[in-house]
Coordinates of C-alpha atoms in Angstrom, one line a residue:
M10 CA -111.5 104.4 78.6
R11 CA -111.6 102.6 82.0
K12 CA -110.5 98.9 81.8
I13 CA -113.3 96.4 82.3
T14 CA -112.7 94.2 85.4
I15 CA -114.1 91.0 86.8
K16 CA -116.2 93.1 89.2
D17 CA -117.9 94.7 86.2
V18 CA -118.6 91.3 84.7
A19 CA -120.1 90.1 88.0
R20 CA -122.3 93.2 88.5
N21 CA -123.5 93.1 84.9
A22 CA -124.4 89.4 85.2
G23 CA -126.0 89.8 88.6
V24 CA -123.7 87.2 90.1
S25 CA -120.9 87.1 92.6
I26 CA -117.3 87.8 91.8
A27 CA -116.4 84.3 93.0
A28 CA -118.8 82.8 90.4
V29 CA -117.1 84.7 87.6
S30 CA -113.7 83.5 88.9
Y31 CA -114.9 79.9 88.9
V32 CA -116.0 80.2 85.2
L33 CA -112.8 81.9 84.1
N34 CA -110.6 79.3 85.8
G35 CA -112.3 76.2 84.5
K36 CA -114.2 75.4 87.7
E37 CA -117.7 75.6 86.1
N38 CA -118.9 72.6 88.1
K39 CA -119.2 74.9 91.1
V40 CA -121.9 77.1 89.5
S41 CA -125.2 76.4 87.7
Q42 CA -125.6 76.3 83.9
D43 CA -127.8 79.4 84.1
T44 CA -125.0 81.3 85.9
I45 CA -122.4 80.2 83.4
A46 CA -124.6 81.4 80.5
R47 CA -125.1 84.8 82.2
I48 CA -121.4 85.2 82.8
H49 CA -120.5 84.4 79.2
E50 CA -123.1 86.8 78.0
S51 CA -121.8 89.5 80.3
I52 CA -118.2 88.9 79.1
K53 CA -119.4 89.3 75.5
D54 CA -121.5 92.4 76.2
L55 CA -118.7 94.2 78.0
N56 CA -115.9 92.9 75.7
Y57 CA -114.0 91.7 78.8
I58 CA -110.5 90.4 78.3
P59 CA -109.3 88.1 81.1
N60 CA -106.0 88.9 82.8
M61 CA -103.8 86.0 81.7
T62 CA -101.2 86.7 84.3
A63 CA -103.7 86.6 87.1
R64 CA -105.2 83.4 85.8
G65 CA -101.7 81.9 85.6
L66 CA -101.1 82.6 89.3
V67 CA -104.4 80.9 90.2
K68 CA -103.7 77.9 88.0
N69 CA -99.9 77.8 88.7
T70 CA -99.3 78.1 85.0
S71 CA -98.5 80.9 82.6
E72 CA -99.7 79.2 79.4
L73 CA -96.5 80.6 77.9
I74 CA -93.9 78.6 76.0
G75 CA -90.5 80.1 75.2
V76 CA -89.0 79.7 71.7
I77 CA -85.4 80.6 72.3
I78 CA -82.7 81.0 69.6
P79 CA -79.1 81.4 70.8
Q80 CA -77.3 84.2 68.9
T81 CA -74.2 82.3 67.9
E82 CA -73.3 84.8 65.1
D83 CA -71.8 88.1 65.8
H84 CA -74.3 89.8 63.5
K85 CA -77.4 89.5 65.8
Q86 CA -80.0 89.9 63.1
L87 CA -78.8 87.0 61.0
V88 CA -81.1 84.5 62.7
F89 CA -84.3 86.5 62.2
E90 CA -83.3 87.4 58.6
N91 CA -83.4 83.7 57.6
P92 CA -86.8 82.4 56.5
F93 CA -85.9 79.0 57.9
Y94 CA -86.6 80.3 61.4
S95 CA -89.9 82.0 60.5
E96 CA -91.2 78.7 59.0
M97 CA -90.1 76.8 62.1
I98 CA -91.6 79.3 64.5
S99 CA -94.9 79.4 62.5
A100 CA -95.1 75.6 62.8
I101 CA -94.4 75.6 66.6
E102 CA -97.0 78.4 67.2
G103 CA -99.7 76.6 65.3
V104 CA -99.4 73.5 67.5
V105 CA -99.1 75.2 70.9
R106 CA -102.0 77.5 70.0
D107 CA -104.2 74.5 69.4
Y108 CA -103.4 73.4 73.0
G109 CA -104.2 76.8 74.5
Y110 CA -100.6 78.1 74.8
H111 CA -98.9 81.2 73.5
I112 CA -95.2 81.6 72.6
I113 CA -92.6 84.1 73.6
L114 CA -89.8 84.5 71.0
A115 CA -86.4 85.4 72.3
G116 CA -82.9 85.6 70.8
V117 CA -80.3 85.2 73.5
D118 CA -77.0 87.0 73.0
K119 CA -73.7 85.2 73.4
G120 CA -72.7 85.2 77.0
K121 CA -76.3 85.8 78.3
T122 CA -78.3 83.3 80.4
Y123 CA -81.4 81.3 79.6
L124 CA -82.5 81.4 83.2
D125 CA -83.3 85.1 83.0
I126 CA -86.0 84.4 80.4
S127 CA -87.5 81.3 81.9
T128 CA -87.8 82.7 85.4
S129 CA -88.8 86.3 84.6
R130 CA -91.6 85.1 82.3
N131 CA -92.6 82.1 84.4
L132 CA -92.6 79.8 81.3
D133 CA -94.3 76.5 81.3
G134 CA -91.7 75.1 79.0
A135 CA -89.2 76.0 76.3
I136 CA -88.0 75.0 72.8
I137 CA -84.3 75.9 72.2
M138 CA -82.8 75.9 68.8
G139 CA -79.2 75.1 67.9
I140 CA -77.7 75.1 71.4
Y141 CA -74.1 74.1 71.9
S142 CA -72.4 72.2 74.7
E143 CA -71.2 75.0 76.9
Q144 CA -72.1 76.7 80.1
L145 CA -75.4 78.1 78.9
Y146 CA -76.6 74.6 78.2
E147 CA -75.9 73.6 81.8
E148 CA -78.0 76.5 82.9
C149 CA -81.0 75.1 81.1
K150 CA -81.1 72.3 83.7
L151 CA -81.5 74.8 86.5
A152 CA -84.6 76.3 84.9
N153 CA -86.6 73.3 86.1
I154 CA -89.1 73.4 83.2
P155 CA -89.7 71.0 80.3
I156 CA -87.3 71.7 77.5
V157 CA -87.0 70.3 74.0
L158 CA -83.9 71.0 71.9
I159 CA -84.0 71.4 68.1
D160 CA -80.8 70.9 66.0
S161 CA -78.6 70.1 69.0
Y162 CA -75.9 67.6 69.2
V163 CA -75.4 68.0 73.0
H164 CA -74.9 64.5 74.4
D165 CA -77.2 64.5 77.4
N166 CA -80.4 62.6 78.3
D167 CA -82.0 65.3 80.3
F168 CA -83.9 66.8 77.3
A169 CA -85.8 65.5 74.4
K170 CA -84.2 66.4 71.1
V171 CA -85.6 66.8 67.5
G172 CA -83.4 67.2 64.5
I173 CA -82.1 65.6 61.3
D174 CA -79.0 63.6 60.4
D175 CA -77.0 66.7 59.3
E176 CA -73.9 64.6 58.4
L177 CA -76.1 62.5 56.1
G178 CA -77.5 65.7 54.6
G179 CA -74.1 67.1 53.8
Y180 CA -73.2 63.7 52.3
L181 CA -76.4 63.6 50.1
A182 CA -75.8 67.1 48.8
T183 CA -72.2 66.5 47.9
K184 CA -72.9 63.0 46.4
H185 CA -75.6 64.6 44.2
L186 CA -73.0 66.9 42.7
I187 CA -70.5 64.0 42.3
D188 CA -73.2 61.8 40.7
N189 CA -73.7 64.6 38.1
G190 CA -70.0 64.5 37.1
H191 CA -68.5 67.2 39.3
R192 CA -65.1 66.7 40.8
N193 CA -63.9 70.1 42.1
I194 CA -66.6 71.0 44.6
G195 CA -66.6 74.1 46.8
L196 CA -68.3 74.4 50.2
V197 CA -69.8 77.7 51.3
T198 CA -70.8 77.5 55.0
G199 CA -71.2 79.2 58.3
M200 CA -68.7 78.8 61.2
I201 CA -67.7 75.2 61.7
R202 CA -68.1 74.6 65.5
K203 CA -67.6 71.4 67.3
D204 CA -70.8 69.3 67.6
G205 CA -72.7 71.9 65.7
V206 CA -75.1 71.5 62.7
V207 CA -72.6 73.1 60.3
E208 CA -69.7 70.8 61.4
K209 CA -71.9 67.7 60.7
R210 CA -72.8 69.0 57.2
F211 CA -69.1 69.7 56.6
L212 CA -68.2 66.1 57.7
G213 CA -70.8 64.8 55.3
Y214 CA -69.2 66.8 52.5
K215 CA -65.8 65.3 53.3
R216 CA -67.2 61.8 53.5
A217 CA -68.7 62.0 50.0
L218 CA -65.4 63.2 48.6
Q219 CA -63.5 60.5 50.3
E220 CA -65.9 57.8 49.2
A221 CA -65.6 59.0 45.6
G222 CA -61.8 59.0 45.8
L223 CA -61.7 62.8 45.4
F224 CA -59.1 65.0 47.1
Y225 CA -60.3 67.3 49.9
N226 CA -58.9 70.8 49.3
S227 CA -59.3 73.1 52.3
D228 CA -59.0 76.1 49.9
Y229 CA -62.4 75.1 48.6
V230 CA -64.0 75.7 52.0
F231 CA -65.4 79.2 52.4
E232 CA -66.4 79.6 56.1
N233 CA -68.0 82.6 57.7
S234 CA -71.6 83.2 58.5
V235 CA -75.0 81.6 57.6
S236 CA -76.0 84.6 55.5
Y237 CA -76.9 85.8 52.1
V238 CA -74.0 88.3 52.2
H239 CA -71.4 85.6 52.9
G240 CA -72.8 83.5 50.1
R241 CA -72.7 86.5 47.7
N242 CA -69.1 87.3 48.5
S243 CA -68.1 83.7 48.2
G244 CA -69.9 83.3 44.9
S245 CA -68.0 86.2 43.5
L246 CA -64.7 85.0 44.8
I247 CA -65.2 81.5 43.4
A248 CA -66.3 82.7 40.0
S249 CA -63.3 85.0 39.7
K250 CA -60.5 83.2 41.5
F251 CA -61.4 79.5 41.3
P252 CA -62.4 78.7 37.7
E253 CA -61.7 75.0 38.3
I254 CA -64.6 74.7 40.8
T255 CA -67.7 73.6 38.8
A256 CA -70.1 73.0 41.7
I257 CA -70.8 74.4 45.2
F258 CA -72.6 73.0 48.2
A259 CA -74.0 75.8 50.3
T260 CA -75.0 74.6 53.8
A261 CA -78.2 76.7 53.9
D262 CA -80.5 77.9 51.2
M263 CA -80.1 81.6 52.1
V264 CA -76.3 81.1 51.6
A265 CA -77.0 79.4 48.2
F266 CA -79.1 82.4 47.1
G267 CA -76.2 84.7 47.8
V268 CA -73.7 82.3 46.0
I269 CA -75.9 82.4 42.9
R270 CA -76.1 86.2 43.0
G271 CA -72.3 86.5 43.4
I272 CA -71.6 84.1 40.5
K273 CA -74.0 86.0 38.2
E274 CA -72.5 89.3 39.1
S275 CA -69.1 88.0 38.1
G276 CA -70.4 87.3 34.6
K277 CA -71.0 83.5 34.9
E278 CA -74.2 81.5 34.9
V279 CA -75.9 78.9 37.2
P280 CA -76.0 76.1 36.3
G281 CA -74.3 76.7 33.0
D282 CA -70.9 77.5 34.4
V283 CA -71.2 76.6 38.1
S284 CA -73.8 74.3 39.7
V285 CA -75.2 75.0 43.2
I286 CA -77.0 72.9 45.7
G287 CA -78.5 74.3 49.0
F288 CA -79.8 72.9 52.2
D289 CA -83.2 73.3 54.0
D290 CA -85.7 73.7 51.2
I291 CA -87.3 76.9 52.6
S292 CA -90.4 78.1 50.7
M293 CA -88.4 80.5 48.7
A294 CA -86.3 77.7 47.1
N295 CA -89.0 76.8 44.7
I296 CA -89.8 80.3 43.6
F297 CA -86.2 81.5 43.3
L298 CA -84.8 82.0 39.8
P299 CA -83.5 79.5 38.9
P300 CA -85.4 77.2 41.3
L301 CA -82.9 75.8 43.8
T302 CA -81.8 72.2 44.0
T303 CA -81.5 71.5 47.7
V304 CA -81.7 69.0 50.5
K305 CA -85.2 69.1 52.0
Q306 CA -85.4 68.7 55.7
Q307 CA -89.2 69.3 56.3
I308 CA -88.9 72.4 58.5
S309 CA -92.5 72.5 59.5
L310 CA -92.6 68.9 60.6
K311 CA -89.5 69.5 62.7
G312 CA -91.2 72.4 64.5
E313 CA -94.5 70.6 64.9
T314 CA -92.7 67.5 66.4
A315 CA -90.8 69.6 68.9
A316 CA -94.0 71.4 70.0
K317 CA -95.9 68.2 70.5
L318 CA -93.1 66.7 72.5
L319 CA -93.0 69.7 74.7
I320 CA -96.8 69.8 75.2
E321 CA -96.7 66.1 76.1
Q322 CA -94.0 66.8 78.8
I323 CA -96.0 69.8 80.2
R324 CA -99.3 67.9 80.3
N325 CA -97.6 64.8 82.0
K326 CA -95.7 67.0 84.4
R327 CA -92.3 66.1 83.0
G328 CA -93.0 62.4 83.4
V329 CA -92.4 61.4 79.8
K330 CA -90.4 58.2 79.4
N331 CA -87.3 58.2 77.2
Q332 CA -87.0 61.9 77.5
G333 CA -83.4 61.9 76.2
D334 CA -84.4 60.2 72.9
R335 CA -83.6 62.0 69.7
T336 CA -86.4 62.2 67.0
E337 CA -84.9 62.5 63.5
I338 CA -86.8 63.9 60.6
P339 CA -86.0 62.3 57.2
L340 CA -84.1 64.0 54.4
E341 CA -84.2 64.0 50.6
V342 CA -82.6 65.8 47.7
V343 CA -85.1 67.9 45.7
E344 CA -83.9 68.3 42.2
R345 CA -84.8 71.6 40.5
E346 CA -82.7 73.7 38.1
T347 CA -79.4 74.8 39.7
V348 CA -77.3 71.6 39.1
R349 CA -76.1 70.7 35.6
K350 CA -74.9 67.2 34.7
L351 CA -71.3 67.4 33.3
T352 CA -70.5 65.3 30.3
K353 CA -67.1 63.7 29.7

């Protein structure tokens, strides 16, 4: 079937091609109300779909926003396997769609450039998750488009940032276990990188131990990837080799799910033998069995906030004041059924 063009719309409506172009590009003041009505009726009759790329060239905008997730793990699929990201992306997409924008989702491999994405797609702006202070970050400045960073501890005032106090989150999770009588507490986490989210949660874990006068044992830190598989392997190892550990802080809910599975496969129970607290409060946390005690970070609110900040920058042509400010989303511990209170 032949593709319907703007010429077909004009011929069917009995108007000029220029009139159709005015209507499609928001310049309806240049034509009469009768002409506008005829053009819209023609578009409906012919089921015409405007060429967004061509409209973007005319308006000097693509109406596209990039949502970019650096692949910091060696296993490339880890990011997209984690429901945390789907909840975040869904929140972002809902906001930008309300403003007439569309998103392009991209995972950038380690060693690749962000510039390739922004220039080849002619993005109006971008949201980047979990970027570290390295060469790729410097390249973001060269893209010359509004950018909002999520979960970044890069110390730079060029970009607006949205995140949480991850150090506080790690502290709250560990303190919750301590307040419930636990003294030997394991940490199951992703790779601890300088100025990264995981490092902040790790530092919060250490602070809570120190504040309670508890010894920090590096053997109790199980560091690998933010994945269910790592959690499962660590849960099995702890249950079989570290009987003194009575509680575990997993720095992401997906890791916590794996930890619980590994513990159960080793013949022990949660929370009967080992307590577990997660981090994120993804939607699965409440329906998991047993329901997961976790640190809630309001994932959707974080995504919505970042999207609104970016739209504001785009609409104001990057003239937003205090662009380098960091917006922090509040945290809270959600108690469910995976932490048991120890009695003396």
